[in-house]
mmCIF file of C-alpha atoms in Angstrom:
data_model
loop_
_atom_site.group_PDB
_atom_site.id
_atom_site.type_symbol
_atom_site.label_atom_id
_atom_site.label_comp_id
_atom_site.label_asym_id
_atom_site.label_seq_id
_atom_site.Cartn_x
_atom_site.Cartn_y
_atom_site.Cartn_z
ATOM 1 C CA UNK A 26 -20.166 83.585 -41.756
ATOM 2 C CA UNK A 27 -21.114 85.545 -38.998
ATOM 3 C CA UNK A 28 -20.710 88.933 -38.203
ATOM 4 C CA UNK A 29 -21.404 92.751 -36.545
ATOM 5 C CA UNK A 30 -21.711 96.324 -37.839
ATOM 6 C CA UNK A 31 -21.829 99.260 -36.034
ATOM 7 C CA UNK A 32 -20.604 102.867 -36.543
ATOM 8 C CA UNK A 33 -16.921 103.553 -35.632
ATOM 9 C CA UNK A 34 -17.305 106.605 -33.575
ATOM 10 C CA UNK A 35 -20.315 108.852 -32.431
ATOM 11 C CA UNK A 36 -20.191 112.234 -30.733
ATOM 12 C CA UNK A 37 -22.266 113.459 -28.648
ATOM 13 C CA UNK A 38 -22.827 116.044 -25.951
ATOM 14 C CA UNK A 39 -23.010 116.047 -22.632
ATOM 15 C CA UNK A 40 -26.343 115.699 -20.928
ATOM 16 C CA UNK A 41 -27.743 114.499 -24.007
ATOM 17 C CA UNK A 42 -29.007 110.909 -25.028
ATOM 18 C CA UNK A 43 -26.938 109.153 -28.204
ATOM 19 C CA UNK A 44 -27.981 105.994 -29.180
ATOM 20 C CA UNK A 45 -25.413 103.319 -30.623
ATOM 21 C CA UNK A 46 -26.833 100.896 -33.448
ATOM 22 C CA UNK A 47 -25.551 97.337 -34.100
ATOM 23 C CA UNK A 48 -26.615 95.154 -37.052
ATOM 24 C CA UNK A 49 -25.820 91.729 -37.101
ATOM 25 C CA UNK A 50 -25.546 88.322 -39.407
ATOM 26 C CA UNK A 51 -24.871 85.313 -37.652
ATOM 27 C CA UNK A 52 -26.277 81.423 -36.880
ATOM 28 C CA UNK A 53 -26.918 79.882 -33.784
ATOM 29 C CA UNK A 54 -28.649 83.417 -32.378
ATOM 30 C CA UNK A 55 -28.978 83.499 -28.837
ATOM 31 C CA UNK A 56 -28.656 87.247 -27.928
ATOM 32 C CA UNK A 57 -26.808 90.412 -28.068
ATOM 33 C CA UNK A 58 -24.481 91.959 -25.321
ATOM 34 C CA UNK A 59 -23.290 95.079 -24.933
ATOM 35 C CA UNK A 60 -19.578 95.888 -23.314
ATOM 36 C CA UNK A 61 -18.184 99.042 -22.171
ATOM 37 C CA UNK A 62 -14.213 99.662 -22.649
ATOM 38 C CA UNK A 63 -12.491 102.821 -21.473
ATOM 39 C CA UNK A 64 -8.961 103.841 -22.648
ATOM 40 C CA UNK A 65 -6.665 101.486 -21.373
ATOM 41 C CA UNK A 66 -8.948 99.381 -19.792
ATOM 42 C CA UNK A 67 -10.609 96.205 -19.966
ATOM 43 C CA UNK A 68 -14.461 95.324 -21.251
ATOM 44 C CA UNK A 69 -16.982 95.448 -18.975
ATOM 45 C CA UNK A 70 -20.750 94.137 -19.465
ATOM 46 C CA UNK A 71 -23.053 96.541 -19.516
ATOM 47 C CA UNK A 72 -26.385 94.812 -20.798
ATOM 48 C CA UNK A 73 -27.925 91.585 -22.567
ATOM 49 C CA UNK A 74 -30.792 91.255 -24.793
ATOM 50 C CA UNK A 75 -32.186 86.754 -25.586
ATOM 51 C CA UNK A 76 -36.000 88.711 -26.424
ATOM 52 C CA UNK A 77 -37.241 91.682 -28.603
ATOM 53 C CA UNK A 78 -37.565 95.102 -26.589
ATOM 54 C CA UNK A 79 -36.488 97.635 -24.314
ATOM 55 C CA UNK A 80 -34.237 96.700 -21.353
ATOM 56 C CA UNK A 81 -33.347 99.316 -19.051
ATOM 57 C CA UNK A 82 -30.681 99.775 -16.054
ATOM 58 C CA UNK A 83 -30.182 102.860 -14.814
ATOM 59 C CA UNK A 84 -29.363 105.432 -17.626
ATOM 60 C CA UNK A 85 -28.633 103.072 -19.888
ATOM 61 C CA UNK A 86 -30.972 100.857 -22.366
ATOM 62 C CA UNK A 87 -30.722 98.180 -24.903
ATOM 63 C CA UNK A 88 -33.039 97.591 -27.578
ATOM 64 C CA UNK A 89 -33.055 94.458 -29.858
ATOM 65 C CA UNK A 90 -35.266 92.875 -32.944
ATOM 66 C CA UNK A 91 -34.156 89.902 -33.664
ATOM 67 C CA UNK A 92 -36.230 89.377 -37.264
ATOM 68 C CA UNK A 93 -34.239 92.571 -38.160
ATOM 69 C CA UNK A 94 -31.222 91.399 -36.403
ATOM 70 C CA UNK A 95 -30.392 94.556 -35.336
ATOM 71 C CA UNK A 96 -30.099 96.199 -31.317
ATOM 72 C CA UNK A 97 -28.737 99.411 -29.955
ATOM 73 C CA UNK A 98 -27.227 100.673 -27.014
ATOM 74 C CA UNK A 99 -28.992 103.642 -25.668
ATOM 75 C CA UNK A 100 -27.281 106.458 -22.837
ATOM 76 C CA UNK A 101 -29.298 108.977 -21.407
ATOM 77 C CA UNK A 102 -27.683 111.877 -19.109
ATOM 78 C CA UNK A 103 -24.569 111.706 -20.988
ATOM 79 C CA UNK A 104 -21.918 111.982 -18.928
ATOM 80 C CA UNK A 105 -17.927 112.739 -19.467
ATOM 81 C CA UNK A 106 -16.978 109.238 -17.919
ATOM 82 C CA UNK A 107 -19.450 107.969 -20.498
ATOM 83 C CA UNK A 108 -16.475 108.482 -23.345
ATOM 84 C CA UNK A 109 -15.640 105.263 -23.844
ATOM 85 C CA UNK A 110 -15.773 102.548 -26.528
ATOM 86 C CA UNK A 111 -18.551 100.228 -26.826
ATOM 87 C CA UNK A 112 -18.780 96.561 -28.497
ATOM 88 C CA UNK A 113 -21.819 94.567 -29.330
ATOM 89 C CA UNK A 114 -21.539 90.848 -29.311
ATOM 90 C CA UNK A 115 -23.549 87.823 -30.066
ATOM 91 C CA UNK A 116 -23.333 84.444 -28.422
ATOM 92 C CA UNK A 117 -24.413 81.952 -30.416
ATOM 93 C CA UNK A 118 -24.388 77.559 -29.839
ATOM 94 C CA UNK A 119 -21.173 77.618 -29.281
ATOM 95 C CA UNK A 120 -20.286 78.754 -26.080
ATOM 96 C CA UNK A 121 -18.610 81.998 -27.615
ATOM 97 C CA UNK A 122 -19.141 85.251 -28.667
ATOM 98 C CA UNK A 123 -18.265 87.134 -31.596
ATOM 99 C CA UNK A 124 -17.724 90.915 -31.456
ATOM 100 C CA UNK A 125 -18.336 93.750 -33.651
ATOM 101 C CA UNK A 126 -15.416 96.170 -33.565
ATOM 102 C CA UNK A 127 -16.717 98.829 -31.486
ATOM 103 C CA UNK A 128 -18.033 102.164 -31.379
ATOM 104 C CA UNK A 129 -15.949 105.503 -29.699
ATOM 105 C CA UNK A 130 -18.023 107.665 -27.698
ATOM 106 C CA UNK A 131 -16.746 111.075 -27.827
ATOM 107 C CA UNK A 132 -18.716 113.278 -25.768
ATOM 108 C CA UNK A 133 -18.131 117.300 -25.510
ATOM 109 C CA UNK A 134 -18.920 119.728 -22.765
ATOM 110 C CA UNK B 21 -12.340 88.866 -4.427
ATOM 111 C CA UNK B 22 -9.973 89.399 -6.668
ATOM 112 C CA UNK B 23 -12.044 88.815 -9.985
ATOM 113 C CA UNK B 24 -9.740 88.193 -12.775
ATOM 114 C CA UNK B 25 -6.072 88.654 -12.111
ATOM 115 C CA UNK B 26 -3.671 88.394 -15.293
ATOM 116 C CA UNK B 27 -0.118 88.283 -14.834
ATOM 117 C CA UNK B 28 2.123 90.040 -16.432
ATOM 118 C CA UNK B 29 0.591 93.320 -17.271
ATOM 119 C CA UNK B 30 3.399 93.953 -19.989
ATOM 120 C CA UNK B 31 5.914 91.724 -21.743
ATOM 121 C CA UNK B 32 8.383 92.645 -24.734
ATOM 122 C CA UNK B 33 9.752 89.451 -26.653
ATOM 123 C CA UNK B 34 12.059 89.295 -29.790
ATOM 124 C CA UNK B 35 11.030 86.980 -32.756
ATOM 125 C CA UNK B 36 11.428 83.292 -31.799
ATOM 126 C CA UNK B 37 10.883 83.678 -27.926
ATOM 127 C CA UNK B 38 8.439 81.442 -25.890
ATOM 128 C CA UNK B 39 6.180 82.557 -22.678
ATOM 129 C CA UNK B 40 3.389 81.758 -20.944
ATOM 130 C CA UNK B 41 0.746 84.049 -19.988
ATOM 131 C CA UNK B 42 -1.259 83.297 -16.676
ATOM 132 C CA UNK B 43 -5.129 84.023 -16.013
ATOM 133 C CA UNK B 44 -6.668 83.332 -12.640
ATOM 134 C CA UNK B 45 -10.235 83.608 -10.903
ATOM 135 C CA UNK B 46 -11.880 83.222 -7.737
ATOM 136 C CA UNK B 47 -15.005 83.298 -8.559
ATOM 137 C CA UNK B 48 -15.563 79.762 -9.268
ATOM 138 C CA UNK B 49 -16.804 80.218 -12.840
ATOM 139 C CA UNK B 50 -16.445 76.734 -15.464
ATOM 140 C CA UNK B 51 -16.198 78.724 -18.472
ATOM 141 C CA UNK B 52 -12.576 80.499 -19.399
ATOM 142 C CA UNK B 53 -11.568 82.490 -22.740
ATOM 143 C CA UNK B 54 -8.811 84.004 -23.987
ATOM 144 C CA UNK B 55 -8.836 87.259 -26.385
ATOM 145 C CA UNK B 56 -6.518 89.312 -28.129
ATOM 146 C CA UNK B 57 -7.546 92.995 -28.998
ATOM 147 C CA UNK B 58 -5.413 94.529 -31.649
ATOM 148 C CA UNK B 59 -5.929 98.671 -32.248
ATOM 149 C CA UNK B 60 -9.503 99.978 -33.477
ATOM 150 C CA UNK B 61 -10.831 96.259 -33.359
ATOM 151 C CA UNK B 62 -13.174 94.107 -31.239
ATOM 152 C CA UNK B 63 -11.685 91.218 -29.105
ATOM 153 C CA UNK B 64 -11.302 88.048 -30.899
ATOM 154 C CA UNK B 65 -11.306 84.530 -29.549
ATOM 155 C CA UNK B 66 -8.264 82.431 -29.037
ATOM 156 C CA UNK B 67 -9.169 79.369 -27.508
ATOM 157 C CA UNK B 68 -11.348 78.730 -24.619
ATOM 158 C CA UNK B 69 -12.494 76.161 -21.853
ATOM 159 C CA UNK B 70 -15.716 74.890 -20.539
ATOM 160 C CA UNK B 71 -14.413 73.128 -17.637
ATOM 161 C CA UNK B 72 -11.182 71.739 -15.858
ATOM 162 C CA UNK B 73 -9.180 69.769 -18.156
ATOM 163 C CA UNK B 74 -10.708 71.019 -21.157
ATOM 164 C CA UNK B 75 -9.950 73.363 -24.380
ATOM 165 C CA UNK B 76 -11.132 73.925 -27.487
ATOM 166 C CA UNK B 77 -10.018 76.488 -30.414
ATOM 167 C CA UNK B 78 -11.782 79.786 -31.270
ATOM 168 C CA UNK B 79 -11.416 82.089 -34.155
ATOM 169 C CA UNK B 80 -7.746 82.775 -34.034
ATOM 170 C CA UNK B 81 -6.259 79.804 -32.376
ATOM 171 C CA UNK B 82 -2.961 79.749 -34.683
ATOM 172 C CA UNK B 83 0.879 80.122 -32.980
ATOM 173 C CA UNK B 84 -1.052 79.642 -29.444
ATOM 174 C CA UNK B 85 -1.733 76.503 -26.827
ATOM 175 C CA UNK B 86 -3.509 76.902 -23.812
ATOM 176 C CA UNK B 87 -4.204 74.626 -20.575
ATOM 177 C CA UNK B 88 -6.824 74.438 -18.055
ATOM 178 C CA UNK B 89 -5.155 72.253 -15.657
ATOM 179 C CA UNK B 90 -6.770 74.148 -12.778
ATOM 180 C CA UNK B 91 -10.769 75.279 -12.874
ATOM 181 C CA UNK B 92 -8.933 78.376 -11.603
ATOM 182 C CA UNK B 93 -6.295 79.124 -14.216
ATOM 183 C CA UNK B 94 -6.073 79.392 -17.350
ATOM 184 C CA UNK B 95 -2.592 79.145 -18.944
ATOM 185 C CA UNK B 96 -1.717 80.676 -22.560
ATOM 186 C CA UNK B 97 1.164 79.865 -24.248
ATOM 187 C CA UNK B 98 3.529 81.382 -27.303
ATOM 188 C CA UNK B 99 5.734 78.563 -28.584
ATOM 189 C CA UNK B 100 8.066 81.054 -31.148
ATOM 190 C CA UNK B 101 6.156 84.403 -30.913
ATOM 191 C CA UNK B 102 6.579 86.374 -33.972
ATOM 192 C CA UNK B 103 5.442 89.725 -34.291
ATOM 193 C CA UNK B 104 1.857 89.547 -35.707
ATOM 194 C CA UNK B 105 1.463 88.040 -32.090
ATOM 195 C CA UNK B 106 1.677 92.250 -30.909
ATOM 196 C CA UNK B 107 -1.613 92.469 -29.156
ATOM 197 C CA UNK B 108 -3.460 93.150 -26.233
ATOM 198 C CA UNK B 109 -4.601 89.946 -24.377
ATOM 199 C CA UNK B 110 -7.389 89.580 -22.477
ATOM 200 C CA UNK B 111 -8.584 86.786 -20.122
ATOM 201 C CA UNK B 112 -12.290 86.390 -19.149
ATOM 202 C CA UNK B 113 -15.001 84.322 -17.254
ATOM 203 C CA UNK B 114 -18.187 83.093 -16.838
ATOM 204 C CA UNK B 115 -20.729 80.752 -15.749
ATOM 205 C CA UNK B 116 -22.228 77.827 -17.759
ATOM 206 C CA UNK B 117 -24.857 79.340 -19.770
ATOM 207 C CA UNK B 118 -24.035 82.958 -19.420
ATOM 208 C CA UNK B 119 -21.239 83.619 -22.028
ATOM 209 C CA UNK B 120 -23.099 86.873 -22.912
ATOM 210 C CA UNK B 121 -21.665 88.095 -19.200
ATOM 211 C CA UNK B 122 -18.115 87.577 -19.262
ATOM 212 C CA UNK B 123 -15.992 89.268 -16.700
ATOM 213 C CA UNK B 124 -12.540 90.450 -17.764
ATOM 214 C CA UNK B 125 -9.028 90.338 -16.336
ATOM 215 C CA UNK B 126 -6.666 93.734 -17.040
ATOM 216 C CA UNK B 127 -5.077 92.824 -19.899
ATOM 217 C CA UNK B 128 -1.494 91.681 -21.166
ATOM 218 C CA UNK B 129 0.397 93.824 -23.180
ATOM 219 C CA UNK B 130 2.255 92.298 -25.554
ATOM 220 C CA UNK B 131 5.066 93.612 -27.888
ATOM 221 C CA UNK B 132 6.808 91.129 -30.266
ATOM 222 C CA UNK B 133 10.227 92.942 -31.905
#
């Protein structure tokens, strides 16, 4: 079967850097995405990873190893309009991709 | 451009009662999906569509039909909802070869009583 771990909700404060892990078992591995979702709203891509390492845009990076299928999502500068929730997925052969259930970002002043 | 554009944004049905939710985008993309997102969960597929005139079932495809009669709409339907069918739907897009990008519509809320 396939599927996605990561923690359920991680605090942080703001200004600081928090970095959100995702751990993974699936076939057919082509890559690992990361989504942001605010209260309310809807998903909205953020970052993709097909290679091992760093990528970087703007405050945020994504990290992945894929022979320890594992990534994470990491925010500098945290921000209050960073609180949010935030899903890894993995696209696979199949045109789709399966999502892990998401991480809360609480963030304090 | 529009983007995504899901209509309606909220629907109550009773037990038994059919409708049709409809996704739409203008940005020319092959590649459809349909989601539901139920509380403290990721999304999970329905069904989904590569191209015009073609569907196929995801994870969750049971209770639901879709059509993709249009590259521009995508239709999902309810036949008898009941009311495990309470969820958030979402609609998405993409191009061929970048389903890791997907670009989402607002969302459907969806009460079944």
């Amino acid at each position: 079967g396939q599927s996605l771990e990561q923690p359920s909700e991680v605090t942080a404060v703001e200004g600081a850097i928090v970095q959100i892990n995702c751990t993974y078992q699936t076939s057919g591995f082509y890559g690992l995405s990361w989504y942001q979702q605010h209260d309310g709203g809807a998903p909205t891509f953020l970052s993709y990873n097909a290679l091992d390492g760093l990528e970087e845009t703007g405050r945020f990076s994504s990290f992945l190893s894929r022979s320890d299928s594992y990534g994470y999502l990491l925010l500098q500068e945290l921000q209050m309009k960073d609180s949010a929730s935030y899903f890894c997925a993995v696209s696979g052969s199949n045109y789709q991709l399966i999502w892990g259930a998401g991480t809360k970002l609480i963030i304090k002043p | 451009n529009a983007g995504v554009t899901q209509t309606p944004k909220f629907r109550v049905l009773k037990t038994g009662q059919s409708m049709t939710l409809l996704c739409a985008q203008d940005m020319n993309h092959e590649y459809m999906y349909w989601y539901r997102q139920d509380p403290g969960m990721g999304l999970r597929l329905i069904h989904y569509s590569v191209g015009e005139g073609t569907t196929a079932k995801g994870e969750v495809p049971d209770g639901y039909n879709v059509s993709r009669l249009k590259k521009q709409n995508f239709l999902l339907g309810l036949e008898s909802a009941a009311p495990s069918q309470t969820s958030v739907y979402f609609c998405a897009s993409s191009f061929p070869g970048t389903e890791n990008e997907q670009f989402f519509g607002p969302g459907t809320r969806l009460t079944v009583l």
